Structure formats: structure tokens, C-alpha cells
PDB file of C-alpha atoms in Angstrom:
ATOM      1  CA  MET A   1    -185.667 129.752  28.824  1.00  0.00           C
ATOM      2  CA  PRO A   2    -182.396 128.685  30.512  1.00  0.00           C
ATOM      3  CA  LEU A   3    -179.365 130.935  30.133  1.00  0.00           C
ATOM      4  CA  ALA A   4    -177.019 127.985  29.629  1.00  0.00           C
ATOM      5  CA  ARG A   5    -177.316 124.297  28.953  1.00  0.00           C
ATOM      6  CA  MET A   6    -175.039 121.542  30.092  1.00  0.00           C
ATOM      7  CA  SER A   7    -173.991 119.144  27.385  1.00  0.00           C
ATOM      8  CA  THR A   8    -174.313 115.479  28.247  1.00  0.00           C
ATOM      9  CA  VAL A   9    -172.636 114.411  25.028  1.00  0.00           C
ATOM     10  CA  LYS A  10    -169.221 112.835  25.438  1.00  0.00           C
ATOM     11  CA  PRO A  11    -166.628 112.604  22.689  1.00  0.00           C
ATOM     12  CA  LEU A  12    -165.968 109.170  21.264  1.00  0.00           C
ATOM     13  CA  PHE A  13    -162.776 107.414  22.326  1.00  0.00           C
ATOM     14  CA  LYS A  14    -161.285 104.054  21.536  1.00  0.00           C
ATOM     15  CA  ALA A  15    -161.207 101.739  24.525  1.00  0.00           C
ATOM     16  CA  SER A  16    -157.848 101.229  26.182  1.00  0.00           C
ATOM     17  CA  LYS A  17    -156.174  97.879  25.497  1.00  0.00           C
ATOM     18  CA  HIS A  18    -154.398  97.935  28.845  1.00  0.00           C
ATOM     19  CA  ASN A  19    -156.063  97.102  32.117  1.00  0.00           C
ATOM     20  CA  ASN A  20    -154.128  98.185  35.197  1.00  0.00           C
ATOM     21  CA  ASP A  21    -157.085  97.877  37.600  1.00  0.00           C
ATOM     22  CA  LYS A  22    -155.201  95.294  39.655  1.00  0.00           C
ATOM     23  CA  GLU A  23    -152.649  97.991  40.494  1.00  0.00           C
ATOM     24  CA  CYS A  24    -155.307 100.601  41.357  1.00  0.00           C
ATOM     25  CA  ILE A  25    -156.798  99.629  44.689  1.00  0.00           C
ATOM     26  CA  ASN A  26    -159.636 101.761  46.083  1.00  0.00           C
ATOM     27  CA  VAL A  27    -157.853 103.025  49.197  1.00  0.00           C
ATOM     28  CA  LEU A  28    -160.407 105.785  49.859  1.00  0.00           C
ATOM     29  CA  ASN A  29    -163.164 103.164  50.160  1.00  0.00           C
ATOM     30  CA  GLN A  30    -166.055 105.664  50.508  1.00  0.00           C
ATOM     31  CA  GLU A  31    -164.405 107.508  53.442  1.00  0.00           C
ATOM     32  CA  PHE A  32    -165.309 111.022  52.280  1.00  0.00           C
ATOM     33  CA  SER A  33    -164.617 112.872  55.547  1.00  0.00           C
ATOM     34  CA  PRO A  34    -160.881 113.109  56.212  1.00  0.00           C
ATOM     35  CA  SER A  35    -159.903 114.519  59.602  1.00  0.00           C
ATOM     36  CA  GLU A  36    -157.291 116.955  58.242  1.00  0.00           C
ATOM     37  CA  PRO A  37    -156.730 119.101  55.156  1.00  0.00           C
ATOM     38  CA  ASN A  38    -154.241 117.948  52.516  1.00  0.00           C
ATOM     39  CA  LYS A  39    -154.606 114.283  53.377  1.00  0.00           C
ATOM     40  CA  VAL A  40    -157.017 113.403  50.539  1.00  0.00           C
ATOM     41  CA  TRP A  41    -157.335 115.044  47.147  1.00  0.00           C
ATOM     42  CA  VAL A  42    -159.779 113.869  44.492  1.00  0.00           C
ATOM     43  CA  SER A  43    -159.524 114.567  40.787  1.00  0.00           C
ATOM     44  CA  ASP A  44    -161.621 114.155  37.680  1.00  0.00           C
ATOM     45  CA  PHE A  45    -162.136 115.382  34.129  1.00  0.00           C
ATOM     46  CA  ARG A  46    -165.156 117.125  32.649  1.00  0.00           C
ATOM     47  CA  TYR A  47    -165.930 117.367  28.961  1.00  0.00           C
ATOM     48  CA  ILE A  48    -166.994 120.774  27.685  1.00  0.00           C
ATOM     49  CA  LYS A  49    -168.466 120.906  24.212  1.00  0.00           C
ATOM     50  CA  THR A  50    -167.660 124.120  22.337  1.00  0.00           C
ATOM     51  CA  SER A  51    -168.250 125.292  18.803  1.00  0.00           C
ATOM     52  CA  LYS A  52    -164.635 124.293  18.048  1.00  0.00           C
ATOM     53  CA  GLY A  53    -164.835 120.816  19.558  1.00  0.00           C
ATOM     54  CA  PHE A  54    -164.348 119.474  23.035  1.00  0.00           C
ATOM     55  CA  ARG A  55    -162.281 121.075  25.781  1.00  0.00           C
ATOM     56  CA  TYR A  56    -161.267 119.160  28.877  1.00  0.00           C
ATOM     57  CA  LEU A  57    -161.351 120.483  32.415  1.00  0.00           C
ATOM     58  CA  CYS A  58    -159.216 118.726  35.013  1.00  0.00           C
ATOM     59  CA  VAL A  59    -159.807 119.634  38.656  1.00  0.00           C
ATOM     60  CA  ILE A  60    -158.385 118.701  42.033  1.00  0.00           C
ATOM     61  CA  MET A  61    -160.622 119.051  45.049  1.00  0.00           C
ATOM     62  CA  VAL A  62    -159.371 118.996  48.640  1.00  0.00           C
ATOM     63  CA  LEU A  63    -161.779 116.515  50.188  1.00  0.00           C
ATOM     64  CA  PHE A  64    -161.525 117.983  53.715  1.00  0.00           C
ATOM     65  CA  SER A  65    -162.855 121.413  52.664  1.00  0.00           C
ATOM     66  CA  ARG A  66    -164.712 120.268  49.515  1.00  0.00           C
ATOM     67  CA  LYS A  67    -163.074 123.173  47.664  1.00  0.00           C
ATOM     68  CA  ILE A  68    -161.428 123.111  44.266  1.00  0.00           C
ATOM     69  CA  SER A  69    -157.714 123.594  44.802  1.00  0.00           C
ATOM     70  CA  THR A  70    -156.580 123.852  41.191  1.00  0.00           C
ATOM     71  CA  TRP A  71    -157.929 123.370  37.703  1.00  0.00           C
ATOM     72  CA  LYS A  72    -156.855 123.674  34.096  1.00  0.00           C
ATOM     73  CA  LEU A  73    -158.567 123.603  30.745  1.00  0.00           C
ATOM     74  CA  SER A  74    -156.974 121.913  27.731  1.00  0.00           C
ATOM     75  CA  ASN A  75    -157.640 120.705  24.198  1.00  0.00           C
ATOM     76  CA  ARG A  76    -156.325 117.282  25.220  1.00  0.00           C
ATOM     77  CA  MET A  77    -157.366 114.943  28.008  1.00  0.00           C
ATOM     78  CA  ASN A  78    -154.081 113.280  28.906  1.00  0.00           C
ATOM     79  CA  SER A  79    -151.569 112.589  31.653  1.00  0.00           C
ATOM     80  CA  THR A  80    -149.803 115.909  30.987  1.00  0.00           C
ATOM     81  CA  LEU A  81    -152.965 117.774  31.976  1.00  0.00           C
ATOM     82  CA  ILE A  82    -153.305 115.719  35.169  1.00  0.00           C
ATOM     83  CA  LEU A  83    -149.689 116.280  36.157  1.00  0.00           C
ATOM     84  CA  ASP A  84    -149.844 120.021  35.400  1.00  0.00           C
ATOM     85  CA  VAL A  85    -152.839 120.360  37.714  1.00  0.00           C
ATOM     86  CA  PHE A  86    -151.271 118.113  40.358  1.00  0.00           C
ATOM     87  CA  TYR A  87    -147.978 120.038  40.428  1.00  0.00           C
ATOM     88  CA  ASP A  88    -149.858 123.344  40.658  1.00  0.00           C
ATOM     89  CA  ALA A  89    -151.880 122.025  43.614  1.00  0.00           C
ATOM     90  CA  PHE A  90    -148.791 120.562  45.264  1.00  0.00           C
ATOM     91  CA  ASN A  91    -146.837 123.817  44.958  1.00  0.00           C
ATOM     92  CA  VAL A  92    -149.725 125.917  46.287  1.00  0.00           C
ATOM     93  CA  ARG A  93    -150.911 123.635  49.118  1.00  0.00           C
ATOM     94  CA  LYS A  94    -147.536 122.092  50.100  1.00  0.00           C
ATOM     95  CA  PRO A  95    -148.962 118.959  51.742  1.00  0.00           C
ATOM     96  CA  GLN A  96    -146.922 117.369  54.533  1.00  0.00           C
ATOM     97  CA  GLY A  97    -146.777 113.627  55.157  1.00  0.00           C
ATOM     98  CA  ASN A  98    -148.903 111.130  53.262  1.00  0.00           C
ATOM     99  CA  LEU A  99    -151.315 112.334  50.606  1.00  0.00           C
ATOM    100  CA  LEU A 100    -154.021 110.171  49.038  1.00  0.00           C
ATOM    101  CA  PHE A 101    -154.774 111.180  45.432  1.00  0.00           C
ATOM    102  CA  HIS A 102    -158.077 109.579  44.411  1.00  0.00           C
ATOM    103  CA  SER A 103    -159.533 109.385  40.892  1.00  0.00           C
ATOM    104  CA  ASP A 104    -161.982 107.327  38.880  1.00  0.00           C
ATOM    105  CA  ARG A 105    -159.087 105.153  37.611  1.00  0.00           C
ATOM    106  CA  GLY A 106    -159.557 106.335  34.031  1.00  0.00           C
ATOM    107  CA  SER A 107    -156.813 105.454  31.572  1.00  0.00           C
ATOM    108  CA  GLN A 108    -155.133 108.846  31.914  1.00  0.00           C
ATOM    109  CA  TYR A 109    -154.895 108.433  35.691  1.00  0.00           C
ATOM    110  CA  ARG A 110    -153.564 104.880  35.259  1.00  0.00           C
ATOM    111  CA  SER A 111    -150.873 105.962  32.793  1.00  0.00           C
ATOM    112  CA  PHE A 112    -147.250 105.135  33.516  1.00  0.00           C
ATOM    113  CA  ARG A 113    -146.341 108.835  33.851  1.00  0.00           C
ATOM    114  CA  VAL A 114    -149.002 109.522  36.484  1.00  0.00           C
ATOM    115  CA  ARG A 115    -148.334 106.317  38.441  1.00  0.00           C
ATOM    116  CA  LYS A 116    -144.605 107.106  38.464  1.00  0.00           C
ATOM    117  CA  VAL A 117    -145.232 110.512  40.071  1.00  0.00           C
ATOM    118  CA  MET A 118    -147.806 109.198  42.529  1.00  0.00           C
ATOM    119  CA  GLY A 119    -145.511 106.371  43.640  1.00  0.00           C
TER     120      GLY A 119
END
């Protein structure tokens, strides 16, 4: 018998009415081997089902090393969670020059607040 089971159930959400895909170009374009650290970070959410409802894990991985730089757990999956994790990673890693921040272009990543910070 397994010690733990991974839930594949996702919470239900209403679809976003806004479509900003035209502004979100896939710059990474399947180039998963950057030549230097702190040039490409990737981020995503994971849903974690608990007895008290869903929790949301947001992570940032440094693509060069394939290591998780920062992460946070929250009751809400929103732009605040993304920016909290991003600022933590930025303050710890202190990237120099251009930084590519890649995501799945989910609505939280396409929000005005996140796009404003990412420039």
C-alpha cells in the first residue's frame, strides 16, 4: 500500500473572459538548456488537495541548474502569490542583465500586475 497518493483532482474555476495570448509570446521556444544561471526561470502552480480544501504551491525553478529557487504555499492562486515568490527569488539570486521568466501563460501569470513587474 502506498504511503501517499497524489491527487489528480483540480478545483473548478470559471474561465477567464480576457485573452492576452497575443501579448504572451513563447520566447523560450523549447530551448531548455540555457548557457548560464539566472538567465531563465520557469514557474508554475500545483494544486494540493487537503481536508480543508485546496492549497496552491507556486514554484520558481532556475532552468540552468533545474533546481527550485523559491516556493510558497497559499490558500489563493493569484498574482500576489506569483509576485511574492518572484520577489523572494529575485532578492536571493540577484540576477544580472536580462532574465527570461517563463510560465504556462495561465490567467494569473497574464494578469496586469504580473505583466507590469515583468515589463
